[in-house]
Amino acid sequence: LMLGHDSELVRRFRAAGVIIVGKTNTPEFGLVPVTEPELFGPTNNPWNLARTPGGSSGGSAAAVAARMVPLAHGSDGGGSIRMPASCCAVFGLKPTRGRNPIGPDFGEAWRGLVCDHVLTRSVRDSAAMLDATCGPDVGALYYAVPPARSFLSEANADPGELRIAFTSEPFLGGTVDKDCMKGLEATAKLCQDLGHEVIEAAPKIDGKAFAKAFLTVVCVETRATIEKGEVLLNRKASFKDFELGTWILGLLGRQCRAPEFSRSLDLIQRTGRQIGEFFEKYDVLLTPTLAMPPLVTGALQPKGSQLVAMKLLGRLNAGGLINTLSGIDVLAEHVFEFMPYTPPFNVTGQPAMSVPLHWNDEGLPVGMQFVGRYGDEATLLRLAAQLEKAQPWSERVPPICGKLN
């Protein structure tokens, strides 16, 4: 179903002269960090067609990486701009909460976790588009302090000497691939060589509790979206209307009691305050964007007995049994092992960006995440432009593109 009007962000895109050429591929409801919807099939990664471009803005990242378009829209509720940017070697900035409008159809998305912006090949283009789109729309729930100067001018400014913390510690658990570790170490050294103070340090996060609370919010929001669809369809939805994973998350959301939802919001918001305290000591935090290089397509799909159990419980609408019988907790843990670094900064609302600074020996991109203080895209853009100049990435193109003149 398509709306009959533009969102405020799209209206601002058009006002800036952007020519919209089409809709790129996304996973259903933007729920997962890969782009393999049943309706349209998987999007391939331009750097290796057997790999995922990430998600949920995977189609956008692939289109930019393949030089189909210079920029593409993305939304980020748990890393969905930054993760595909990492997988496809493009620049992806998640702005501060409230920096770009999300109305008029949303007051907030995922309880304020979601921010919209673009994926680009250059820092300059991202900054220029942020100038064109930033600012609250009428009735906005969140308001980011207006920038002191244009973001494009910030991308041309010297960042000065920054105090940069770096860590490989996966906030939500799991282990970190050696390629991501290698990229982190090289990036930390690059920052040090550029004159920044680089210190190994990390905010303290109870990863297991945070992941459960975050997933609870996502499940409740998924159920709410399903029920909005019922209103549009003028009938009750069934498991046949949605992908299995979407339906299962919706069942989990339906069984969530209001006090549990409230406790989950409270926990992730407390975590946000703890992270905010960490940033009183540092200008920027550096991590890998993901804990692994781009996954093989299908790697996160449920298989075997887990898939059979999920199908059975989906047909039975047996939401209360899902936690114990279907392996949904195991599946969620598997997903967070791939993406342990990005969700906390959707909770805090801080700006964060994935910068394409590393490739592994197989030629797969491994992005690096930089997180700034709340409202401080300026520092990130200055730093990103400095990194882009020191270690340019735009001339490195995926094999699928052939030789560009």
GROMACS .gro file of C-alpha atoms in nm:
model
  405
    1LEU     CA    1   0.000   0.000   0.000
    2MET     CA    2   0.133   0.343  -0.095
    3LEU     CA    3   0.030   0.673   0.060
    4GLY     CA    4  -0.122   0.935  -0.164
    5HIS     CA    5   0.105   1.212  -0.038
    6ASP     CA    6   0.471   1.286   0.031
    7SER     CA    7   0.622   1.286   0.376
    8GLU     CA    8   0.775   1.616   0.487
    9LEU     CA    9   1.124   1.474   0.430
   10VAL     CA   10   1.042   1.378   0.071
   11ARG     CA   11   0.887   1.721   0.017
   12ARG     CA   12   1.219   1.873   0.123
   13PHE     CA   13   1.409   1.634  -0.105
   14ARG     CA   14   1.201   1.754  -0.398
   15ALA     CA   15   1.241   2.120  -0.298
   16ALA     CA   16   1.618   2.070  -0.301
   17GLY     CA   17   1.599   1.951  -0.662
   18VAL     CA   18   1.636   1.579  -0.598
   19ILE     CA   19   1.500   1.363  -0.881
   20ILE     CA   20   1.337   1.050  -0.741
   21VAL     CA   21   1.392   0.760  -0.982
   22GLY     CA   22   1.230   0.473  -0.793
   23LYS     CA   23   1.193   0.270  -0.476
   24THR     CA   24   1.479   0.050  -0.360
   25ASN     CA   25   1.447  -0.288  -0.190
   26THR     CA   26   1.402  -0.325   0.187
   27PRO     CA   27   1.319  -0.609   0.425
   28GLU     CA   28   0.956  -0.618   0.537
   29PHE     CA   29   0.892  -0.333   0.785
   30GLY     CA   30   1.269  -0.269   0.792
   31LEU     CA   31   1.302  -0.524   1.071
   32VAL     CA   32   1.629  -0.704   0.996
   33PRO     CA   33   1.990  -0.614   0.907
   34VAL     CA   34   1.973  -0.789   0.569
   35THR     CA   35   1.764  -0.717   0.259
   36GLU     CA   36   1.597  -1.042   0.155
   37PRO     CA   37   1.221  -0.979   0.130
   38GLU     CA   38   1.007  -1.263   0.001
   39LEU     CA   39   0.810  -1.028  -0.223
   40PHE     CA   40   1.101  -0.896  -0.431
   41GLY     CA   41   1.381  -1.137  -0.344
   42PRO     CA   42   1.724  -1.057  -0.204
   43THR     CA   43   1.933  -0.758  -0.301
   44ASN     CA   44   2.292  -0.850  -0.383
   45ASN     CA   45   2.599  -0.671  -0.255
   46PRO     CA   46   2.780  -0.501  -0.546
   47TRP     CA   47   3.115  -0.601  -0.397
   48ASN     CA   48   3.022  -0.972  -0.394
   49LEU     CA   49   2.691  -1.090  -0.537
   50ALA     CA   50   2.672  -1.382  -0.293
   51ARG     CA   51   2.674  -1.144   0.006
   52THR     CA   52   2.414  -0.922   0.168
   53PRO     CA   53   2.420  -0.544   0.127
   54GLY     CA   54   2.299  -0.520   0.486
   55GLY     CA   55   1.967  -0.373   0.590
   56SER     CA   56   1.726  -0.237   0.626
   57SER     CA   57   1.832   0.029   0.374
   58GLY     CA   58   2.018  -0.236   0.177
   59GLY     CA   59   1.865  -0.150  -0.159
   60SER     CA   60   1.965   0.213  -0.113
   61ALA     CA   61   2.322   0.125  -0.017
   62ALA     CA   62   2.359  -0.117  -0.309
   63ALA     CA   63   2.226   0.144  -0.553
   64VAL     CA   64   2.473   0.406  -0.432
   65ALA     CA   65   2.765   0.162  -0.422
   66ALA     CA   66   2.687   0.039  -0.776
   67ARG     CA   67   2.686   0.403  -0.898
   68MET     CA   68   2.320   0.383  -1.002
   69VAL     CA   69   2.250   0.703  -0.806
   70PRO     CA   70   2.467   0.951  -0.611
   71LEU     CA   71   2.250   0.927  -0.299
   72ALA     CA   72   1.952   0.735  -0.165
   73HIS     CA   73   1.716   0.768   0.129
   74GLY     CA   74   1.761   0.550   0.436
   75SER     CA   75   1.603   0.515   0.777
   76ASP     CA   76   1.782   0.397   1.090
   77GLY     CA   77   1.604   0.239   1.388
   78GLY     CA   78   1.884   0.009   1.501
   79GLY     CA   79   2.158   0.072   1.248
   80SER     CA   80   1.969   0.057   0.918
   81ILE     CA   81   2.166   0.339   0.756
   82ARG     CA   82   2.502   0.255   0.911
   83MET     CA   83   2.496  -0.123   0.860
   84PRO     CA   84   2.431  -0.121   0.483
   85ALA     CA   85   2.679   0.165   0.450
   86SER     CA   86   2.937  -0.064   0.610
   87CYS     CA   87   2.848  -0.361   0.389
   88CYS     CA   88   2.853  -0.158   0.067
   89ALA     CA   89   3.142   0.084   0.134
   90VAL     CA   90   2.940   0.404   0.123
   91PHE     CA   91   2.905   0.689   0.372
   92GLY     CA   92   2.610   0.661   0.607
   93LEU     CA   93   2.521   0.920   0.871
   94LYS     CA   94   2.241   0.872   1.123
   95PRO     CA   95   2.163   1.226   1.238
   96THR     CA   96   2.065   1.337   1.586
   97ARG     CA   97   1.711   1.247   1.687
   98GLY     CA   98   1.480   1.524   1.566
   99ARG     CA   99   1.731   1.665   1.316
  100ASN     CA  100   1.525   1.553   1.016
  101PRO     CA  101   1.143   1.541   1.004
  102ILE     CA  102   0.950   1.214   1.013
  103GLY     CA  103   0.597   1.359   0.980
  104PRO     CA  104   0.321   1.399   0.902
  105ASP     CA  105   0.236   1.028   0.934
  106PHE     CA  106   0.452   0.958   1.240
  107GLY     CA  107   0.479   1.146   1.567
  108GLU     CA  108   0.772   0.921   1.646
  109ALA     CA  109   0.879   0.589   1.501
  110TRP     CA  110   0.973   0.299   1.729
  111ARG     CA  111   0.942   0.525   2.036
  112GLY     CA  112   1.191   0.772   1.892
  113LEU     CA  113   1.452   0.518   1.781
  114VAL     CA  114   1.419   0.590   1.409
  115CYS     CA  115   1.597   0.870   1.223
  116ASP     CA  116   1.598   0.934   0.847
  117HIS     CA  117   1.871   1.063   0.618
  118VAL     CA  118   2.060   0.951   0.306
  119LEU     CA  119   2.342   0.719   0.204
  120THR     CA  120   2.604   0.881  -0.019
  121ARG     CA  121   2.941   0.824  -0.180
  122SER     CA  122   3.092   1.137  -0.026
  123VAL     CA  123   3.083   1.323   0.303
  124ARG     CA  124   3.008   1.643   0.111
  125ASP     CA  125   2.684   1.509  -0.038
  126SER     CA  126   2.559   1.387   0.298
  127ALA     CA  127   2.629   1.725   0.458
  128ALA     CA  128   2.464   1.915   0.173
  129MET     CA  129   2.149   1.704   0.193
  130LEU     CA  130   2.133   1.750   0.570
  131ASP     CA  131   2.136   2.126   0.513
  132ALA     CA  132   1.844   2.085   0.273
  133THR     CA  133   1.630   1.867   0.500
  134CYS     CA  134   1.710   1.951   0.862
  135GLY     CA  135   1.468   2.117   1.099
  136PRO     CA  136   1.150   2.004   1.274
  137ASP     CA  137   0.818   1.975   1.098
  138VAL     CA  138   0.489   2.099   1.243
  139GLY     CA  139   0.406   1.920   1.567
  140ALA     CA  140   0.740   1.737   1.593
  141LEU     CA  141   0.791   1.557   1.925
  142TYR     CA  142   1.169   1.598   1.916
  143TYR     CA  143   1.374   1.906   1.846
  144ALA     CA  144   1.747   1.913   1.772
  145VAL     CA  145   1.924   2.241   1.848
  146PRO     CA  146   1.983   2.423   1.515
  147PRO     CA  147   2.340   2.405   1.387
  148ALA     CA  148   2.567   2.706   1.436
  149ARG     CA  149   2.678   2.687   1.072
  150SER     CA  150   2.576   2.493   0.764
  151PHE     CA  151   2.669   2.127   0.768
  152LEU     CA  152   2.840   2.167   0.432
  153SER     CA  153   3.069   2.433   0.579
  154GLU     CA  154   3.144   2.199   0.870
  155ALA     CA  155   3.254   1.932   0.622
  156ASN     CA  156   3.512   2.182   0.494
  157ALA     CA  157   3.640   2.276   0.842
  158ASP     CA  158   3.933   2.140   1.039
  159PRO     CA  159   3.818   1.915   1.326
  160GLY     CA  160   4.102   2.022   1.554
  161GLU     CA  161   4.245   1.773   1.801
  162LEU     CA  162   3.968   1.540   1.919
  163ARG     CA  163   3.959   1.307   2.215
  164ILE     CA  164   3.850   0.977   2.057
  165ALA     CA  165   3.764   0.666   2.257
  166PHE     CA  166   3.777   0.336   2.072
  167THR     CA  167   3.661  -0.013   2.161
  168SER     CA  168   3.611  -0.353   2.003
  169GLU     CA  169   3.385  -0.467   2.289
  170PRO     CA  170   3.057  -0.586   2.131
  171PHE     CA  171   2.794  -0.407   2.340
  172LEU     CA  172   2.524  -0.670   2.280
  173GLY     CA  173   2.742  -0.980   2.301
  174GLY     CA  174   2.910  -1.217   2.061
  175THR     CA  175   3.258  -1.222   1.916
  176VAL     CA  176   3.424  -0.984   1.671
  177ASP     CA  177   3.562  -1.105   1.340
  178LYS     CA  178   3.935  -1.059   1.287
  179ASP     CA  179   3.872  -0.841   0.982
  180CYS     CA  180   3.669  -0.597   1.192
  181MET     CA  181   3.940  -0.595   1.457
  182LYS     CA  182   4.204  -0.526   1.193
  183GLY     CA  183   3.997  -0.240   1.053
  184LEU     CA  184   3.944  -0.091   1.398
  185GLU     CA  185   4.313  -0.102   1.483
  186ALA     CA  186   4.408   0.057   1.150
  187THR     CA  187   4.145   0.329   1.192
  188ALA     CA  188   4.253   0.408   1.547
  189LYS     CA  189   4.611   0.446   1.422
  190LEU     CA  190   4.494   0.665   1.134
  191CYS     CA  191   4.312   0.895   1.377
  192GLN     CA  192   4.621   0.910   1.594
  193ASP     CA  193   4.839   0.992   1.294
  194LEU     CA  194   4.599   1.277   1.210
  195GLY     CA  195   4.673   1.433   1.548
  196HIS     CA  196   4.383   1.312   1.761
  197GLU     CA  197   4.412   1.174   2.113
  198VAL     CA  198   4.301   0.811   2.086
  199ILE     CA  199   4.220   0.617   2.403
  200GLU     CA  200   4.082   0.265   2.447
  201ALA     CA  201   3.761   0.301   2.649
  202ALA     CA  202   3.396   0.196   2.628
  203PRO     CA  203   3.062   0.286   2.786
  204LYS     CA  204   2.925   0.023   3.024
  205ILE     CA  205   2.616  -0.149   2.884
  206ASP     CA  206   2.431  -0.454   3.019
  207GLY     CA  207   2.411  -0.607   2.674
  208LYS     CA  208   2.177  -0.896   2.751
  209ALA     CA  209   1.921  -0.680   2.933
  210PHE     CA  210   1.947  -0.407   2.671
  211ALA     CA  211   1.897  -0.652   2.381
  212LYS     CA  212   1.585  -0.800   2.543
  213ALA     CA  213   1.438  -0.456   2.612
  214PHE     CA  214   1.520  -0.332   2.262
  215LEU     CA  215   1.362  -0.641   2.105
  216THR     CA  216   1.052  -0.591   2.321
  217VAL     CA  217   1.005  -0.240   2.182
  218VAL     CA  218   1.053  -0.366   1.826
  219CYS     CA  219   0.800  -0.647   1.876
  220VAL     CA  220   0.535  -0.413   2.017
  221GLU     CA  221   0.591  -0.166   1.735
  222THR     CA  222   0.568  -0.449   1.481
  223ARG     CA  223   0.233  -0.555   1.626
  224ALA     CA  224   0.111  -0.198   1.610
  225THR     CA  225   0.211  -0.177   1.244
  226ILE     CA  226   0.028  -0.501   1.166
  227GLU     CA  227  -0.287  -0.365   1.328
  228LYS     CA  228  -0.256  -0.041   1.132
  229GLY     CA  229  -0.246  -0.260   0.823
  230GLU     CA  230  -0.568  -0.425   0.932
  231VAL     CA  231  -0.736  -0.085   0.935
  232LEU     CA  232  -0.612  -0.012   0.582
  233LEU     CA  233  -0.717  -0.358   0.460
  234ASN     CA  234  -1.047  -0.343   0.648
  235ARG     CA  235  -1.002  -0.701   0.771
  236LYS     CA  236  -0.810  -0.907   1.023
  237ALA     CA  237  -0.456  -0.999   0.924
  238SER     CA  238  -0.324  -1.355   0.923
  239PHE     CA  239   0.017  -1.517   0.898
  240LYS     CA  240  -0.040  -1.542   0.520
  241ASP     CA  241  -0.030  -1.162   0.490
  242PHE     CA  242   0.323  -1.120   0.625
  243GLU     CA  243   0.659  -1.289   0.625
  244LEU     CA  244   0.701  -1.549   0.896
  245GLY     CA  245   0.955  -1.348   1.094
  246THR     CA  246   0.737  -1.038   1.088
  247TRP     CA  247   0.432  -1.234   1.204
  248ILE     CA  248   0.625  -1.401   1.487
  249LEU     CA  249   0.758  -1.067   1.611
  250GLY     CA  250   0.403  -0.935   1.597
  251LEU     CA  251   0.279  -1.227   1.806
  252LEU     CA  252   0.548  -1.154   2.063
  253GLY     CA  253   0.440  -0.792   2.063
  254ARG     CA  254   0.077  -0.889   2.112
  255GLN     CA  255   0.158  -1.094   2.422
  256CYS     CA  256   0.370  -0.817   2.579
  257ARG     CA  257   0.197  -0.662   2.880
  258ALA     CA  258   0.196  -0.285   2.926
  259PRO     CA  259   0.412  -0.295   3.244
  260GLU     CA  260   0.673  -0.504   3.062
  261PHE     CA  261   0.678  -0.256   2.774
  262SER     CA  262   0.714   0.033   3.018
  263ARG     CA  263   1.001  -0.141   3.198
  264SER     CA  264   1.174  -0.202   2.864
  265LEU     CA  265   1.150   0.165   2.771
  266ASP     CA  266   1.280   0.260   3.114
  267LEU     CA  267   1.579   0.027   3.082
  268ILE     CA  268   1.690   0.145   2.740
  269GLN     CA  269   1.645   0.508   2.846
  270ARG     CA  270   1.860   0.452   3.157
  271THR     CA  271   2.121   0.296   2.932
  272GLY     CA  272   2.106   0.610   2.720
  273ARG     CA  273   2.185   0.825   3.021
  274GLN     CA  274   2.482   0.606   3.111
  275ILE     CA  275   2.619   0.642   2.759
  276GLY     CA  276   2.563   1.018   2.779
  277GLU     CA  277   2.781   1.030   3.091
  278PHE     CA  278   3.057   0.850   2.900
  279PHE     CA  279   3.055   1.123   2.635
  280GLU     CA  280   3.127   1.390   2.894
  281LYS     CA  281   3.488   1.266   2.872
  282TYR     CA  282   3.518   1.206   2.498
  283ASP     CA  283   3.430   1.388   2.176
  284VAL     CA  284   3.386   1.075   1.965
  285LEU     CA  285   3.357   0.699   2.010
  286LEU     CA  286   3.503   0.467   1.745
  287THR     CA  287   3.387   0.105   1.696
  288PRO     CA  288   3.347  -0.132   1.404
  289THR     CA  289   3.006  -0.071   1.247
  290LEU     CA  290   2.937  -0.447   1.245
  291ALA     CA  291   3.101  -0.742   1.415
  292MET     CA  292   3.142  -0.929   1.085
  293PRO     CA  293   3.199  -0.852   0.718
  294PRO     CA  294   2.890  -0.877   0.493
  295LEU     CA  295   2.715  -1.209   0.553
  296VAL     CA  296   2.638  -1.469   0.288
  297THR     CA  297   2.283  -1.417   0.164
  298GLY     CA  298   2.043  -1.628   0.371
  299ALA     CA  299   2.273  -1.658   0.673
  300LEU     CA  300   2.017  -1.508   0.913
  301GLN     CA  301   1.718  -1.704   0.782
  302PRO     CA  302   1.572  -1.959   1.029
  303LYS     CA  303   1.646  -2.317   0.929
  304GLY     CA  304   1.563  -2.674   1.025
  305SER     CA  305   1.369  -2.738   1.343
  306GLN     CA  306   1.365  -2.370   1.428
  307LEU     CA  307   1.188  -2.290   1.101
  308VAL     CA  308   0.938  -2.574   1.147
  309ALA     CA  309   0.854  -2.458   1.500
  310MET     CA  310   0.813  -2.096   1.390
  311LYS     CA  311   0.579  -2.197   1.106
  312LEU     CA  312   0.367  -2.410   1.340
  313LEU     CA  313   0.339  -2.143   1.606
  314GLY     CA  314   0.268  -1.877   1.347
  315ARG     CA  315  -0.023  -2.078   1.210
  316LEU     CA  316  -0.155  -2.144   1.560
  317ASN     CA  317  -0.115  -1.779   1.668
  318ALA     CA  318   0.054  -1.930   1.972
  319GLY     CA  319   0.241  -1.622   2.082
  320GLY     CA  320   0.267  -1.731   2.444
  321LEU     CA  321   0.469  -2.039   2.347
  322ILE     CA  322   0.713  -1.870   2.114
  323ASN     CA  323   0.986  -1.786   2.364
  324THR     CA  324   1.024  -2.145   2.480
  325LEU     CA  325   0.953  -2.346   2.167
  326SER     CA  326   1.050  -2.158   1.852
  327GLY     CA  327   1.405  -2.051   1.926
  328ILE     CA  328   1.319  -1.684   1.873
  329ASP     CA  329   1.560  -1.586   2.150
  330VAL     CA  330   1.836  -1.778   1.975
  331LEU     CA  331   1.749  -1.611   1.645
  332ALA     CA  332   1.751  -1.267   1.808
  333GLU     CA  333   2.086  -1.342   1.969
  334HIS     CA  334   2.219  -1.449   1.629
  335VAL     CA  335   2.106  -1.119   1.474
  336PHE     CA  336   2.256  -0.907   1.753
  337GLU     CA  337   2.587  -1.093   1.718
  338PHE     CA  338   2.607  -0.942   1.369
  339MET     CA  339   2.503  -0.593   1.486
  340PRO     CA  340   2.616  -0.539   1.848
  341TYR     CA  341   2.743  -0.183   1.799
  342THR     CA  342   2.467   0.023   1.642
  343PRO     CA  343   2.137  -0.003   1.843
  344PRO     CA  344   2.252   0.178   2.160
  345PHE     CA  345   2.288   0.505   1.969
  346ASN     CA  346   1.933   0.489   1.839
  347VAL     CA  347   1.833   0.488   2.204
  348THR     CA  348   2.053   0.784   2.294
  349GLY     CA  349   1.958   0.976   1.980
  350GLN     CA  350   2.322   1.067   1.916
  351PRO     CA  351   2.456   1.118   1.565
  352ALA     CA  352   2.659   0.823   1.438
  353MET     CA  353   2.817   0.743   1.104
  354SER     CA  354   2.970   0.450   0.919
  355VAL     CA  355   3.279   0.544   0.721
  356PRO     CA  356   3.422   0.312   0.449
  357LEU     CA  357   3.781   0.286   0.564
  358HIS     CA  358   3.868  -0.083   0.538
  359TRP     CA  359   3.836  -0.386   0.308
  360ASN     CA  360   3.934  -0.741   0.399
  361ASP     CA  361   4.151  -0.974   0.192
  362GLU     CA  362   3.843  -1.097   0.003
  363GLY     CA  363   3.764  -0.743  -0.106
  364LEU     CA  364   3.463  -0.712   0.125
  365PRO     CA  365   3.397  -0.371   0.286
  366VAL     CA  366   3.431  -0.332   0.663
  367GLY     CA  367   3.296   0.004   0.779
  368MET     CA  368   3.396   0.191   1.093
  369GLN     CA  369   3.139   0.360   1.319
  370PHE     CA  370   3.202   0.700   1.476
  371VAL     CA  371   2.955   0.832   1.735
  372GLY     CA  372   2.935   1.198   1.838
  373ARG     CA  373   2.774   1.386   2.121
  374TYR     CA  374   2.404   1.463   2.103
  375GLY     CA  375   2.341   1.736   1.847
  376ASP     CA  376   2.702   1.740   1.728
  377GLU     CA  377   2.694   1.625   1.367
  378ALA     CA  378   2.943   1.905   1.302
  379THR     CA  379   3.231   1.725   1.471
  380LEU     CA  380   3.151   1.400   1.292
  381LEU     CA  381   3.134   1.568   0.951
  382ARG     CA  382   3.463   1.750   1.007
  383LEU     CA  383   3.630   1.425   1.112
  384ALA     CA  384   3.474   1.227   0.827
  385ALA     CA  385   3.596   1.478   0.570
  386GLN     CA  386   3.945   1.465   0.720
  387LEU     CA  387   3.942   1.084   0.701
  388GLU     CA  388   3.810   1.094   0.345
  389LYS     CA  389   4.098   1.322   0.243
  390ALA     CA  390   4.358   1.111   0.424
  391GLN     CA  391   4.227   0.779   0.294
  392PRO     CA  392   4.000   0.840  -0.009
  393TRP     CA  393   3.742   0.576  -0.093
  394SER     CA  394   3.537   0.717  -0.381
  395GLU     CA  395   3.769   0.591  -0.656
  396ARG     CA  396   3.749   0.234  -0.529
  397VAL     CA  397   3.450   0.078  -0.703
  398PRO     CA  398   3.281  -0.263  -0.687
  399PRO     CA  399   3.382  -0.517  -0.954
  400ILE     CA  400   3.027  -0.514  -1.094
  401CYS     CA  401   3.076  -0.153  -1.205
  402GLY     CA  402   3.363  -0.230  -1.439
  403LYS     CA  403   3.603   0.053  -1.512
  404LEU     CA  404   3.462   0.400  -1.458
  405ASN     CA  405   3.601   0.682  -1.671
   0.00000   0.00000   0.00000
